[in-house]
Short mmCIF file of C-alpha atoms in Angstrom, two decimals:
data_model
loop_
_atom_site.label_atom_id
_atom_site.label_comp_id
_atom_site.label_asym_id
_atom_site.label_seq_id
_atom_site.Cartn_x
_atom_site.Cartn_y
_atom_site.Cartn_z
CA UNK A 80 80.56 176.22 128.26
CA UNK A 81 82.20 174.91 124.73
CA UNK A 82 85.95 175.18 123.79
CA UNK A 83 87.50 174.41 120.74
CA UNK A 84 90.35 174.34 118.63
CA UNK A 85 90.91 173.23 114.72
CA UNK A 86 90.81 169.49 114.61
CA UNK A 87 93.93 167.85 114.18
CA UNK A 88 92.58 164.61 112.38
CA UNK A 89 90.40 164.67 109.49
CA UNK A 90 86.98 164.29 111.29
CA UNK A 91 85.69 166.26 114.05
CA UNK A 92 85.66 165.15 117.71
CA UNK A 93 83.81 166.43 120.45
CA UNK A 94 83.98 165.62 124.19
CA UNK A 95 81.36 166.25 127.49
CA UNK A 96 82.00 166.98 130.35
CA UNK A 97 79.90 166.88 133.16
CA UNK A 98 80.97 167.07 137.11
CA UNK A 99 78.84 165.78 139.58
CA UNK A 100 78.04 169.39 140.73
CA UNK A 101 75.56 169.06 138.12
CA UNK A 102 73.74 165.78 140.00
CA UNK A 103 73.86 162.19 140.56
CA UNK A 104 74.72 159.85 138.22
CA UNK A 105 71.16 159.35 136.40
CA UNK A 106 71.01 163.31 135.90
CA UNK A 107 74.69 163.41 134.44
CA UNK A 108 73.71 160.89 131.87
CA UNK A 109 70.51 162.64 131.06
CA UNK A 110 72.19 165.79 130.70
CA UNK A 111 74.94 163.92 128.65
CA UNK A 112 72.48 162.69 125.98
CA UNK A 113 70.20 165.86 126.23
CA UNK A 114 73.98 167.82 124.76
CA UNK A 115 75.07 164.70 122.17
CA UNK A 116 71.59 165.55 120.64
CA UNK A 117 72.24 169.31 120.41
CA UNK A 118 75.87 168.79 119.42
CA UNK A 119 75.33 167.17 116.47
CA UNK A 120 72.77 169.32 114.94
CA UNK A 121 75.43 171.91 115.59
CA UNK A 122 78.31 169.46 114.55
CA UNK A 123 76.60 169.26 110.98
CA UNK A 124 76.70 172.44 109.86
CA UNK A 125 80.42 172.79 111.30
CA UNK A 126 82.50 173.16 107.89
CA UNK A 127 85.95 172.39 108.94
CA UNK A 128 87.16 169.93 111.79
CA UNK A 129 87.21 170.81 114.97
CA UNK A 130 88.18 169.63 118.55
CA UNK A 131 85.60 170.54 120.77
CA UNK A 132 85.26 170.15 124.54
CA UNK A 133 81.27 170.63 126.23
CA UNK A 134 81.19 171.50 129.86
CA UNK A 135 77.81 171.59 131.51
CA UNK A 136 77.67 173.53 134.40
CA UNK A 137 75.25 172.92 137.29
CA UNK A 138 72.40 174.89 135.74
CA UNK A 139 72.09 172.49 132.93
CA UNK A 140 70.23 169.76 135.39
CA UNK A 141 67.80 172.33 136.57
CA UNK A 142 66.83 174.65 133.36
CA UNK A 143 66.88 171.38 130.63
CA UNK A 144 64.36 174.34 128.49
CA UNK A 145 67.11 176.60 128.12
CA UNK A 146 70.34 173.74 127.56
CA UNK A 147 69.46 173.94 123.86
CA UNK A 148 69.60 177.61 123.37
CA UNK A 149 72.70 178.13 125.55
CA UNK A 150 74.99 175.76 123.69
CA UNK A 151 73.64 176.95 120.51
CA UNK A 152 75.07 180.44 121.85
CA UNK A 153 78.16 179.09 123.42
CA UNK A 154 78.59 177.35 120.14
CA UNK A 155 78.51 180.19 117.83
CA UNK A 156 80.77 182.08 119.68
CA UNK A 157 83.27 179.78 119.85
CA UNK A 158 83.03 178.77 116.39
CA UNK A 159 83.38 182.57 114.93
CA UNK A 160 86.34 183.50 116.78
CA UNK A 161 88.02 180.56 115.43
CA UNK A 162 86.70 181.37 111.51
CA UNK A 163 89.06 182.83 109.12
CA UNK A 164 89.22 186.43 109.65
CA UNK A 165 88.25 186.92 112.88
CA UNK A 166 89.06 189.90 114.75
CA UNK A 167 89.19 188.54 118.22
CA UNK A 168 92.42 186.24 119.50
CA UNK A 169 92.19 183.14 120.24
CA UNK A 170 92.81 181.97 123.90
#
């Protein structure tokens, strides 16, 4: 699950978080690098600064395969409706 807004300072920042539905402590932090990782790929070709929250949900631990293309999703959509022009409203 990703959330954002338009940054408010000059430079992106983007926060995680992960409950311990998703496991114990040595999962959490595996799942916590596992997103950094795919965040900043996606953080790169972000053209304006943004405020961005990351929520893993409890699936994240279990399917690591499909983390990547699930944030990448998450992250598009999230990203368009706050673009310029877009049709939908903003929550």
């Amino acid at each position: 699950m990703v959330h954002a807004t338009t940054g408010a300072v000059p430079q992106s920042r983007v926060g995680f978080v992960v409950s311990k539905a998703v496991g114990g402590a040595v999962v959490r932090n595996r799942v916590k690098r596992r997103l950094r990782h795919l965040v900043a790929a996606e953080l790169g070709a972000t053209t304006s600064p943004r405020d961005v929250v990351v929520r893993a949900l409890p699936g994240a631990a279990s399917a690591p395969a499909r983390l990547g293309d699930d944030l990448s999703s998450a992250w598009r959509q999230v990203m368009h409706r706050l673009s310029p022009g877009s049709t939908r409203a903003q929550p």
